[in-house]
Amino acid sequence: MDLIEEEAKKTPKKAMVLAAGLGERLRPLTLEQPKPLIPVANRPLIEFNLDLLKRNGIEDVAVNLHYMGDRIKEHLGDGSRFGLRIIYSEEPALLGTGGGIRKMRAFFEDRAFVVINADILIDIDLGEVIGFHLSRRAFSTMVLRPNPDPVRYGTIETDHSGRIREFLGKVKTKQTGLEKWMFTGIHIMDPEVMNFMPKRKTFCINRDVYAQWIRSKKPCYGYIHRGYWRDLGEIGDYFQANQDILDNHALKQGSVDNGPANYKRGNGVTVDPDCLIGNGAVIKDEAVIGPGAIIGDRCTIGSGSRVSNSILWPDTVIGDHENIHGMIVTHYQRIQG
């Protein structure tokens, strides 16, 4: 067997999407929908990462579920419409990121696998990350990026080879010349990691496990991503992610459909070019849409109303002569973005 064939046998074909969180920082939006299903540029958030996995050779995906898990399962189904096979790991009690991964040990079998948080948007060549991981024979690889807020995100430090030497203040070294980064929410892991996890059911893969691996000299590496990334954990981040897509600052690899939608448009309607209009929307006479508006599927915009720099969730109704600016509007609530 030549080297190319050997590496091909190691290339990940399976992934896990961590989707069981409560989404507490994103309330009150997550009182209506679980975070993986909140609409981003008129698509459920989790679909962007399913697309990313599919584009990079992943065939089978496990999704862990807890909060509003039935809705996620109903939306994704068996995964066939995404070109994937999806199975579910239900967690009646939250297991934490580490416990959730370890529960799926049998699913991952004997080759490297990908783990990705459901609540991030990232524009990355995942195949390049996988190649980095395999070429270094890494135990685990974290996708890292420059850190704008060490207090919020914590700091991970790597040496010139990319090997992680200091971790979230829990692992210290006297080595100099280290570079400081933050974690993006993507791991590539060797199946051997399952043999080096705590025996208890509930634990965090970052807080409870990585420091132990690094102290015991496991080859954990950081792949540095300098392209687009955003964590949608809070209202402001969610709002900005939508605006980033409209401004073409995010997701250059085709996860957003900017083609013409099938919607009804009354007389004298003005729609700015940098807007997204969902299918089945109704925009009544003399309404003005934009700039920076995302109108969800089946929304109704009343006569003479204006919607700008705002996100309207599906089925939202805006009355006549309203002015909606800088807002997130759902079927039940209006929130300043």
PDB file of N, CA and C in Angstrom, residues 16-20 33-54 63 71-73 75-76 82 116-122 232 255:
ATOM      1  N   MET A  16     -19.025  14.601  14.508  1.00  0.00           N
ATOM      2  CA  MET A  16     -20.056  14.850  15.517  1.00  0.00           C
ATOM      3  C   MET A  16     -20.322  16.342  15.594  1.00  0.00           C
ATOM      4  N   VAL A  17     -21.589  16.705  15.577  1.00  0.00           N
ATOM      5  CA  VAL A  17     -22.008  18.089  15.768  1.00  0.00           C
ATOM      6  C   VAL A  17     -22.575  18.209  17.177  1.00  0.00           C
ATOM      7  N   LEU A  18     -21.970  19.064  17.985  1.00  0.00           N
ATOM      8  CA  LEU A  18     -22.402  19.244  19.371  1.00  0.00           C
ATOM      9  C   LEU A  18     -23.564  20.239  19.402  1.00  0.00           C
ATOM     10  N   ALA A  19     -24.761  19.709  19.628  1.00  0.00           N
ATOM     11  CA  ALA A  19     -25.984  20.508  19.487  1.00  0.00           C
ATOM     12  C   ALA A  19     -26.905  20.414  20.694  1.00  0.00           C
ATOM     13  N   ALA A  20     -26.371  19.947  21.827  1.00  0.00           N
ATOM     14  CA  ALA A  20     -27.234  19.674  22.974  1.00  0.00           C
ATOM     15  C   ALA A  20     -27.371  20.836  23.948  1.00  0.00           C
ATOM     16  N   GLN A  33     -36.762  28.663  19.660  1.00  0.00           N
ATOM     17  CA  GLN A  33     -36.089  27.646  18.858  1.00  0.00           C
ATOM     18  C   GLN A  33     -34.799  27.233  19.548  1.00  0.00           C
ATOM     19  N   PRO A  34     -34.392  25.966  19.431  1.00  0.00           N
ATOM     20  CA  PRO A  34     -33.058  25.602  19.911  1.00  0.00           C
ATOM     21  C   PRO A  34     -32.010  26.313  19.076  1.00  0.00           C
ATOM     22  N   LYS A  35     -30.883  26.615  19.672  1.00  0.00           N
ATOM     23  CA  LYS A  35     -29.863  27.409  18.973  1.00  0.00           C
ATOM     24  C   LYS A  35     -29.472  26.835  17.615  1.00  0.00           C
ATOM     25  N   PRO A  36     -29.318  25.511  17.447  1.00  0.00           N
ATOM     26  CA  PRO A  36     -28.939  25.002  16.120  1.00  0.00           C
ATOM     27  C   PRO A  36     -29.950  25.306  15.012  1.00  0.00           C
ATOM     28  N   LEU A  37     -31.176  25.662  15.377  1.00  0.00           N
ATOM     29  CA  LEU A  37     -32.198  25.926  14.360  1.00  0.00           C
ATOM     30  C   LEU A  37     -32.518  27.401  14.181  1.00  0.00           C
ATOM     31  N   ILE A  38     -31.863  28.290  14.913  1.00  0.00           N
ATOM     32  CA  ILE A  38     -32.170  29.708  14.696  1.00  0.00           C
ATOM     33  C   ILE A  38     -31.770  30.091  13.273  1.00  0.00           C
ATOM     34  N   PRO A  39     -32.580  30.914  12.605  1.00  0.00           N
ATOM     35  CA  PRO A  39     -32.292  31.220  11.200  1.00  0.00           C
ATOM     36  C   PRO A  39     -31.155  32.216  11.034  1.00  0.00           C
ATOM     37  N   VAL A  40     -30.220  31.863  10.174  1.00  0.00           N
ATOM     38  CA  VAL A  40     -29.111  32.744   9.800  1.00  0.00           C
ATOM     39  C   VAL A  40     -29.158  32.875   8.281  1.00  0.00           C
ATOM     40  N   ALA A  41     -29.376  34.099   7.799  1.00  0.00           N
ATOM     41  CA  ALA A  41     -29.532  34.316   6.358  1.00  0.00           C
ATOM     42  C   ALA A  41     -30.562  33.341   5.785  1.00  0.00           C
ATOM     43  N   ASN A  42     -31.634  33.173   6.544  1.00  0.00           N
ATOM     44  CA  ASN A  42     -32.783  32.350   6.134  1.00  0.00           C
ATOM     45  C   ASN A  42     -32.478  30.855   6.047  1.00  0.00           C
ATOM     46  N   ARG A  43     -31.469  30.402   6.781  1.00  0.00           N
ATOM     47  CA  ARG A  43     -31.202  28.970   6.907  1.00  0.00           C
ATOM     48  C   ARG A  43     -30.979  28.641   8.373  1.00  0.00           C
ATOM     49  N   PRO A  44     -31.431  27.481   8.852  1.00  0.00           N
ATOM     50  CA  PRO A  44     -31.089  27.081  10.216  1.00  0.00           C
ATOM     51  C   PRO A  44     -29.579  26.998  10.388  1.00  0.00           C
ATOM     52  N   LEU A  45     -29.087  27.517  11.489  1.00  0.00           N
ATOM     53  CA  LEU A  45     -27.654  27.626  11.736  1.00  0.00           C
ATOM     54  C   LEU A  45     -26.909  26.313  11.520  1.00  0.00           C
ATOM     55  N   ILE A  46     -27.446  25.210  12.011  1.00  0.00           N
ATOM     56  CA  ILE A  46     -26.738  23.933  11.940  1.00  0.00           C
ATOM     57  C   ILE A  46     -26.467  23.492  10.508  1.00  0.00           C
ATOM     58  N   GLU A  47     -27.275  23.955   9.564  1.00  0.00           N
ATOM     59  CA  GLU A  47     -27.103  23.531   8.174  1.00  0.00           C
ATOM     60  C   GLU A  47     -25.787  24.018   7.576  1.00  0.00           C
ATOM     61  N   PHE A  48     -25.291  25.159   8.030  1.00  0.00           N
ATOM     62  CA  PHE A  48     -24.021  25.658   7.506  1.00  0.00           C
ATOM     63  C   PHE A  48     -22.886  24.686   7.822  1.00  0.00           C
ATOM     64  N   ASN A  49     -22.908  24.132   9.023  1.00  0.00           N
ATOM     65  CA  ASN A  49     -21.839  23.221   9.396  1.00  0.00           C
ATOM     66  C   ASN A  49     -22.033  21.831   8.798  1.00  0.00           C
ATOM     67  N   LEU A  50     -23.269  21.436   8.561  1.00  0.00           N
ATOM     68  CA  LEU A  50     -23.490  20.192   7.817  1.00  0.00           C
ATOM     69  C   LEU A  50     -22.956  20.328   6.392  1.00  0.00           C
ATOM     70  N   ASP A  51     -23.179  21.471   5.773  1.00  0.00           N
ATOM     71  CA  ASP A  51     -22.624  21.725   4.437  1.00  0.00           C
ATOM     72  C   ASP A  51     -21.096  21.644   4.465  1.00  0.00           C
ATOM     73  N   LEU A  52     -20.495  22.266   5.479  1.00  0.00           N
ATOM     74  CA  LEU A  52     -19.041  22.251   5.609  1.00  0.00           C
ATOM     75  C   LEU A  52     -18.515  20.825   5.691  1.00  0.00           C
ATOM     76  N   LEU A  53     -19.167  20.001   6.483  1.00  0.00           N
ATOM     77  CA  LEU A  53     -18.741  18.609   6.639  1.00  0.00           C
ATOM     78  C   LEU A  53     -18.892  17.844   5.327  1.00  0.00           C
ATOM     79  N   LYS A  54     -20.032  18.008   4.675  1.00  0.00           N
ATOM     80  CA  LYS A  54     -20.278  17.316   3.417  1.00  0.00           C
ATOM     81  C   LYS A  54     -19.244  17.696   2.364  1.00  0.00           C
ATOM     82  N   VAL A  63     -25.310  13.680  15.900  1.00  0.00           N
ATOM     83  CA  VAL A  63     -25.743  14.947  16.497  1.00  0.00           C
ATOM     84  C   VAL A  63     -26.261  14.640  17.892  1.00  0.00           C
ATOM     85  N   ARG A  71     -37.169  18.837  17.961  1.00  0.00           N
ATOM     86  CA  ARG A  71     -37.268  19.760  16.823  1.00  0.00           C
ATOM     87  C   ARG A  71     -36.074  19.611  15.886  1.00  0.00           C
ATOM     88  N   ILE A  72     -34.884  19.476  16.473  1.00  0.00           N
ATOM     89  CA  ILE A  72     -33.688  19.307  15.652  1.00  0.00           C
ATOM     90  C   ILE A  72     -33.771  18.016  14.853  1.00  0.00           C
ATOM     91  N   LYS A  73     -34.178  16.960  15.523  1.00  0.00           N
ATOM     92  CA  LYS A  73     -34.292  15.644  14.871  1.00  0.00           C
ATOM     93  C   LYS A  73     -35.326  15.682  13.751  1.00  0.00           C
ATOM     94  N   HIS A  75     -36.240  18.281  12.021  1.00  0.00           N
ATOM     95  CA  HIS A  75     -35.774  19.109  10.908  1.00  0.00           C
ATOM     96  C   HIS A  75     -34.721  18.392  10.063  1.00  0.00           C
ATOM     97  N   LEU A  76     -33.773  17.738  10.700  1.00  0.00           N
ATOM     98  CA  LEU A  76     -32.665  17.130   9.960  1.00  0.00           C
ATOM     99  C   LEU A  76     -33.003  15.758   9.394  1.00  0.00           C
ATOM    100  N   PHE A  82     -29.192  16.425   2.915  1.00  0.00           N
ATOM    101  CA  PHE A  82     -27.912  17.124   2.990  1.00  0.00           C
ATOM    102  C   PHE A  82     -26.781  16.279   2.398  1.00  0.00           C
ATOM    103  N   ILE A 116     -17.457  19.363  15.810  1.00  0.00           N
ATOM    104  CA  ILE A 116     -17.698  20.783  15.549  1.00  0.00           C
ATOM    105  C   ILE A 116     -18.878  21.268  16.380  1.00  0.00           C
ATOM    106  N   ASN A 117     -18.734  22.446  16.955  1.00  0.00           N
ATOM    107  CA  ASN A 117     -19.842  23.053  17.690  1.00  0.00           C
ATOM    108  C   ASN A 117     -20.927  23.493  16.709  1.00  0.00           C
ATOM    109  N   ALA A 118     -22.179  23.316  17.103  1.00  0.00           N
ATOM    110  CA  ALA A 118     -23.289  23.683  16.218  1.00  0.00           C
ATOM    111  C   ALA A 118     -23.487  25.181  16.113  1.00  0.00           C
ATOM    112  N   ASP A 119     -22.903  25.955  17.029  1.00  0.00           N
ATOM    113  CA  ASP A 119     -23.230  27.391  17.110  1.00  0.00           C
ATOM    114  C   ASP A 119     -22.144  28.299  16.570  1.00  0.00           C
ATOM    115  N   ILE A 120     -21.325  27.808  15.630  1.00  0.00           N
ATOM    116  CA  ILE A 120     -20.327  28.670  15.015  1.00  0.00           C
ATOM    117  C   ILE A 120     -20.596  28.794  13.518  1.00  0.00           C
ATOM    118  N   LEU A 121     -20.135  29.908  12.952  1.00  0.00           N
ATOM    119  CA  LEU A 121     -20.047  30.086  11.507  1.00  0.00           C
ATOM    120  C   LEU A 121     -18.576  30.249  11.182  1.00  0.00           C
ATOM    121  N   ILE A 122     -18.087  29.462  10.227  1.00  0.00           N
ATOM    122  CA  ILE A 122     -16.679  29.518   9.891  1.00  0.00           C
ATOM    123  C   ILE A 122     -16.500  29.240   8.410  1.00  0.00           C
ATOM    124  N   LEU A 232     -21.939  32.296  17.641  1.00  0.00           N
ATOM    125  CA  LEU A 232     -23.262  32.923  17.733  1.00  0.00           C
ATOM    126  C   LEU A 232     -23.880  32.721  19.111  1.00  0.00           C
ATOM    127  N   SER A 255     -22.610  28.511   1.024  1.00  0.00           N
ATOM    128  CA  SER A 255     -23.683  28.012   1.872  1.00  0.00           C
ATOM    129  C   SER A 255     -24.918  28.900   1.859  1.00  0.00           C
TER     130      SER A 255
END
